[in-house]
């Protein structure tokens, strides 16, 4: 029987944790007693968000938050985070997010969103961390045949490059779990 880990003994890495959804998640984790490390390059956020998080949760919870301004594609920065904090799980929000922009900058979206995920899971694997929650999107359903959509609705070809990055990352993480069932992978599809 596995031993349950208390939240205060558990460190959660939140990539993109200074963004809108990430910052709200960080607040909930801190209020739940978790140690939280944010890695965010601030391309879609501001460092002021980290201060606001600390104000919202107050002490002593705010002392459980560490922030690194870094790109998730930066293997050295991620390795430093894992060596210093030993996160046992990751919630992955980091990535470019503008559907319209993805149409005019497909290579940038593929390189950033897929590249940072590959770097992240490789560093996770090197450090024995096999638990990831991925912030996906309902765009993986493409043009659905019927509504409403459910979790059982089939994925369809995406209608934009942002959607394709989410679709491909879901496949990568699913393949990772298939190859090694010890990986705990959760895919969140927002509407």
mmCIF file of C-alpha atoms in Angstrom:
data_model
loop_
_atom_site.group_PDB
_atom_site.id
_atom_site.type_symbol
_atom_site.label_atom_id
_atom_site.label_comp_id
_atom_site.label_asym_id
_atom_site.label_seq_id
_atom_site.Cartn_x
_atom_site.Cartn_y
_atom_site.Cartn_z
ATOM 1 C CA UNK A 1 0.000 0.000 0.000
ATOM 2 C CA UNK A 2 1.396 3.399 -0.937
ATOM 3 C CA UNK A 3 1.771 6.026 1.731
ATOM 4 C CA UNK A 4 -0.320 9.163 1.275
ATOM 5 C CA UNK A 5 1.775 12.316 1.065
ATOM 6 C CA UNK A 6 0.547 15.307 3.035
ATOM 7 C CA UNK A 7 0.140 18.504 0.970
ATOM 8 C CA UNK A 8 2.779 20.361 2.999
ATOM 9 C CA UNK A 9 5.307 17.686 1.992
ATOM 10 C CA UNK A 10 4.364 17.942 -1.669
ATOM 11 C CA UNK A 11 5.809 20.415 -4.131
ATOM 12 C CA UNK A 12 3.810 21.200 -7.260
ATOM 13 C CA UNK A 13 5.468 22.859 -10.249
ATOM 14 C CA UNK A 14 3.055 25.125 -12.130
ATOM 15 C CA UNK A 15 4.313 26.208 -15.547
ATOM 16 C CA UNK A 16 2.640 29.380 -16.735
ATOM 17 C CA UNK A 17 1.554 29.950 -13.152
ATOM 18 C CA UNK A 18 1.473 33.735 -13.515
ATOM 19 C CA UNK A 19 -1.158 33.552 -16.257
ATOM 20 C CA UNK A 20 -4.897 33.813 -15.644
ATOM 21 C CA UNK A 21 -5.811 30.143 -15.159
ATOM 22 C CA UNK A 22 -2.410 29.275 -13.701
ATOM 23 C CA UNK A 23 -2.523 31.994 -11.058
ATOM 24 C CA UNK A 24 -5.982 30.949 -9.896
ATOM 25 C CA UNK A 25 -4.749 27.363 -9.649
ATOM 26 C CA UNK A 26 -1.709 28.484 -7.636
ATOM 27 C CA UNK A 27 -3.973 30.290 -5.148
ATOM 28 C CA UNK A 28 -6.011 27.110 -4.625
ATOM 29 C CA UNK A 29 -2.882 24.976 -4.194
ATOM 30 C CA UNK A 30 -1.370 27.367 -1.655
ATOM 31 C CA UNK A 31 -4.628 27.573 0.270
ATOM 32 C CA UNK A 32 -4.629 23.764 0.253
ATOM 33 C CA UNK A 33 -1.238 23.679 1.979
ATOM 34 C CA UNK A 34 0.968 22.774 -0.987
ATOM 35 C CA UNK A 35 4.474 24.024 -1.725
ATOM 36 C CA UNK A 36 4.238 25.667 -5.173
ATOM 37 C CA UNK A 37 6.917 26.627 -7.666
ATOM 38 C CA UNK A 38 5.933 28.798 -10.621
ATOM 39 C CA UNK A 39 8.016 28.793 -13.791
ATOM 40 C CA UNK A 40 6.800 31.499 -16.162
ATOM 41 C CA UNK A 41 8.613 33.597 -18.768
ATOM 42 C CA UNK A 42 6.003 36.356 -18.316
ATOM 43 C CA UNK A 43 5.266 36.508 -22.054
ATOM 44 C CA UNK A 44 1.533 36.323 -21.228
ATOM 45 C CA UNK A 45 1.641 37.688 -17.671
ATOM 46 C CA UNK A 46 3.240 40.136 -15.253
ATOM 47 C CA UNK A 47 5.467 39.608 -12.229
ATOM 48 C CA UNK A 48 2.898 41.674 -10.313
ATOM 49 C CA UNK A 49 0.622 38.627 -10.450
ATOM 50 C CA UNK A 50 2.992 36.738 -8.149
ATOM 51 C CA UNK A 51 2.766 39.572 -5.609
ATOM 52 C CA UNK A 52 -1.035 39.518 -5.895
ATOM 53 C CA UNK A 53 -1.086 35.769 -5.282
ATOM 54 C CA UNK A 54 0.935 36.274 -2.090
ATOM 55 C CA UNK A 55 -1.433 39.041 -0.969
ATOM 56 C CA UNK A 56 -4.504 36.893 -1.633
ATOM 57 C CA UNK A 57 -3.253 33.840 0.267
ATOM 58 C CA UNK A 58 -1.444 35.772 3.032
ATOM 59 C CA UNK A 59 1.031 34.271 5.466
ATOM 60 C CA UNK A 60 2.005 31.556 6.133
ATOM 61 C CA UNK A 61 0.803 30.208 2.746
ATOM 62 C CA UNK A 62 2.664 32.908 0.782
ATOM 63 C CA UNK A 63 5.953 31.563 2.154
ATOM 64 C CA UNK A 64 5.234 28.303 0.288
ATOM 65 C CA UNK A 65 5.484 30.015 -3.113
ATOM 66 C CA UNK A 66 8.668 30.255 -5.176
ATOM 67 C CA UNK A 67 8.804 32.026 -8.549
ATOM 68 C CA UNK A 68 11.310 31.561 -11.379
ATOM 69 C CA UNK A 69 11.165 33.837 -14.400
ATOM 70 C CA UNK A 70 12.226 31.320 -17.018
ATOM 71 C CA UNK A 71 11.141 29.761 -20.284
ATOM 72 C CA UNK A 72 9.944 26.168 -19.969
ATOM 73 C CA UNK A 73 12.116 25.417 -23.025
ATOM 74 C CA UNK A 74 15.162 26.286 -20.875
ATOM 75 C CA UNK A 75 16.371 22.852 -19.787
ATOM 76 C CA UNK A 76 18.986 24.273 -17.404
ATOM 77 C CA UNK A 77 16.387 26.402 -15.597
ATOM 78 C CA UNK A 78 13.979 23.467 -15.276
ATOM 79 C CA UNK A 79 16.756 21.199 -14.058
ATOM 80 C CA UNK A 80 17.635 23.785 -11.393
ATOM 81 C CA UNK A 81 13.984 23.888 -10.261
ATOM 82 C CA UNK A 82 13.817 20.099 -10.012
ATOM 83 C CA UNK A 83 17.169 19.863 -8.216
ATOM 84 C CA UNK A 84 16.228 22.551 -5.678
ATOM 85 C CA UNK A 85 12.532 21.796 -5.081
ATOM 86 C CA UNK A 86 11.946 18.158 -6.130
ATOM 87 C CA UNK A 87 8.378 18.653 -7.394
ATOM 88 C CA UNK A 88 6.332 15.466 -7.296
ATOM 89 C CA UNK A 89 3.807 16.674 -9.855
ATOM 90 C CA UNK A 90 3.432 19.288 -12.560
ATOM 91 C CA UNK A 91 0.509 21.348 -13.800
ATOM 92 C CA UNK A 92 1.435 22.563 -17.283
ATOM 93 C CA UNK A 93 -0.238 25.812 -18.397
ATOM 94 C CA UNK A 94 2.718 27.406 -20.234
ATOM 95 C CA UNK A 95 2.266 28.040 -23.925
ATOM 96 C CA UNK A 96 1.241 30.496 -26.581
ATOM 97 C CA UNK A 97 -2.522 30.896 -26.575
ATOM 98 C CA UNK A 98 -3.856 33.173 -29.335
ATOM 99 C CA UNK A 99 -5.799 31.270 -31.993
ATOM 100 C CA UNK A 100 -5.583 34.080 -34.562
ATOM 101 C CA UNK A 101 -1.868 34.604 -34.046
ATOM 102 C CA UNK A 102 -1.258 30.865 -34.411
ATOM 103 C CA UNK A 103 -2.586 31.026 -37.972
ATOM 104 C CA UNK A 104 0.032 33.602 -38.974
ATOM 105 C CA UNK A 105 2.852 32.131 -36.836
ATOM 106 C CA UNK A 106 2.479 28.341 -37.016
ATOM 107 C CA UNK A 107 6.172 27.506 -36.610
ATOM 108 C CA UNK A 108 6.461 29.683 -33.505
ATOM 109 C CA UNK A 109 3.441 27.950 -31.965
ATOM 110 C CA UNK A 110 4.678 24.443 -32.751
ATOM 111 C CA UNK A 111 8.209 25.216 -31.531
ATOM 112 C CA UNK A 112 7.038 26.863 -28.317
ATOM 113 C CA UNK A 113 4.048 24.795 -27.240
ATOM 114 C CA UNK A 114 5.262 21.370 -28.313
ATOM 115 C CA UNK A 115 8.940 22.133 -27.674
ATOM 116 C CA UNK A 116 8.396 23.303 -24.112
ATOM 117 C CA UNK A 117 6.290 20.238 -23.352
ATOM 118 C CA UNK A 118 8.952 17.871 -24.687
ATOM 119 C CA UNK A 119 11.633 19.636 -22.638
ATOM 120 C CA UNK A 120 9.421 19.581 -19.547
ATOM 121 C CA UNK A 121 8.537 15.877 -19.682
ATOM 122 C CA UNK A 122 12.141 14.940 -20.411
ATOM 123 C CA UNK A 123 13.358 16.829 -17.314
ATOM 124 C CA UNK A 124 10.480 15.333 -15.319
ATOM 125 C CA UNK A 125 11.505 11.842 -16.446
ATOM 126 C CA UNK A 126 15.144 12.485 -15.495
ATOM 127 C CA UNK A 127 13.984 13.400 -11.970
ATOM 128 C CA UNK A 128 11.467 10.590 -11.490
ATOM 129 C CA UNK A 129 8.449 12.917 -11.590
ATOM 130 C CA UNK A 130 5.695 11.092 -13.470
ATOM 131 C CA UNK A 131 2.565 13.100 -12.741
ATOM 132 C CA UNK A 132 1.351 15.842 -15.085
ATOM 133 C CA UNK A 133 -1.873 17.739 -15.598
ATOM 134 C CA UNK A 134 -1.941 19.384 -19.025
ATOM 135 C CA UNK A 135 -3.988 22.446 -19.871
ATOM 136 C CA UNK A 136 -5.434 21.461 -23.230
ATOM 137 C CA UNK A 137 -8.413 22.926 -25.065
ATOM 138 C CA UNK A 138 -11.759 22.058 -26.606
ATOM 139 C CA UNK A 139 -10.100 22.943 -29.925
ATOM 140 C CA UNK A 140 -9.000 19.279 -30.072
ATOM 141 C CA UNK A 141 -12.611 18.442 -31.025
ATOM 142 C CA UNK A 142 -12.215 20.406 -34.260
ATOM 143 C CA UNK A 143 -15.539 20.835 -36.071
ATOM 144 C CA UNK A 144 -17.714 18.428 -34.076
ATOM 145 C CA UNK A 145 -20.454 16.363 -35.714
ATOM 146 C CA UNK A 146 -22.855 17.039 -32.852
ATOM 147 C CA UNK A 147 -23.314 19.092 -29.718
ATOM 148 C CA UNK A 148 -23.038 19.089 -26.794
ATOM 149 C CA UNK A 149 -19.535 17.691 -26.578
ATOM 150 C CA UNK A 150 -18.619 15.192 -23.875
ATOM 151 C CA UNK A 151 -15.362 13.600 -22.767
ATOM 152 C CA UNK A 152 -16.256 10.670 -25.007
ATOM 153 C CA UNK A 153 -16.644 12.862 -28.112
ATOM 154 C CA UNK A 154 -13.994 11.981 -30.698
ATOM 155 C CA UNK A 155 -11.073 14.268 -31.367
ATOM 156 C CA UNK A 156 -11.177 15.717 -34.875
ATOM 157 C CA UNK A 157 -8.661 17.609 -36.971
ATOM 158 C CA UNK A 158 -8.058 20.993 -35.373
ATOM 159 C CA UNK A 159 -9.143 24.114 -37.235
ATOM 160 C CA UNK A 160 -6.080 26.228 -36.336
ATOM 161 C CA UNK A 161 -2.433 25.792 -35.355
ATOM 162 C CA UNK A 162 -3.059 26.524 -31.678
ATOM 163 C CA UNK A 163 -5.551 23.648 -31.659
ATOM 164 C CA UNK A 164 -3.082 21.380 -33.413
ATOM 165 C CA UNK A 165 -0.450 22.046 -30.748
ATOM 166 C CA UNK A 166 -2.930 20.995 -28.052
ATOM 167 C CA UNK A 167 -3.974 17.955 -30.105
ATOM 168 C CA UNK A 168 -0.352 16.863 -30.615
ATOM 169 C CA UNK A 169 0.639 17.418 -26.977
ATOM 170 C CA UNK A 170 -2.320 15.315 -25.843
ATOM 171 C CA UNK A 171 -1.089 12.557 -28.156
ATOM 172 C CA UNK A 172 2.497 12.846 -26.887
ATOM 173 C CA UNK A 173 1.365 12.590 -23.257
ATOM 174 C CA UNK A 174 -0.992 9.707 -24.046
ATOM 175 C CA UNK A 175 1.850 7.880 -25.803
ATOM 176 C CA UNK A 176 4.096 8.525 -22.798
ATOM 177 C CA UNK A 177 1.531 6.928 -20.478
ATOM 178 C CA UNK A 178 1.025 4.002 -22.871
ATOM 179 C CA UNK A 179 4.782 3.343 -22.946
ATOM 180 C CA UNK A 180 5.108 3.711 -19.162
ATOM 181 C CA UNK A 181 1.829 3.279 -17.232
ATOM 182 C CA UNK A 182 3.466 4.730 -14.102
ATOM 183 C CA UNK A 183 2.922 8.140 -15.710
ATOM 184 C CA UNK A 184 -0.189 9.820 -14.341
ATOM 185 C CA UNK A 185 -1.497 12.060 -17.133
ATOM 186 C CA UNK A 186 -4.585 14.265 -16.886
ATOM 187 C CA UNK A 187 -5.792 16.291 -19.882
ATOM 188 C CA UNK A 188 -8.033 19.296 -19.190
ATOM 189 C CA UNK A 189 -10.103 20.525 -22.146
ATOM 190 C CA UNK A 190 -11.531 23.993 -21.604
ATOM 191 C CA UNK A 191 -14.520 25.430 -23.437
#
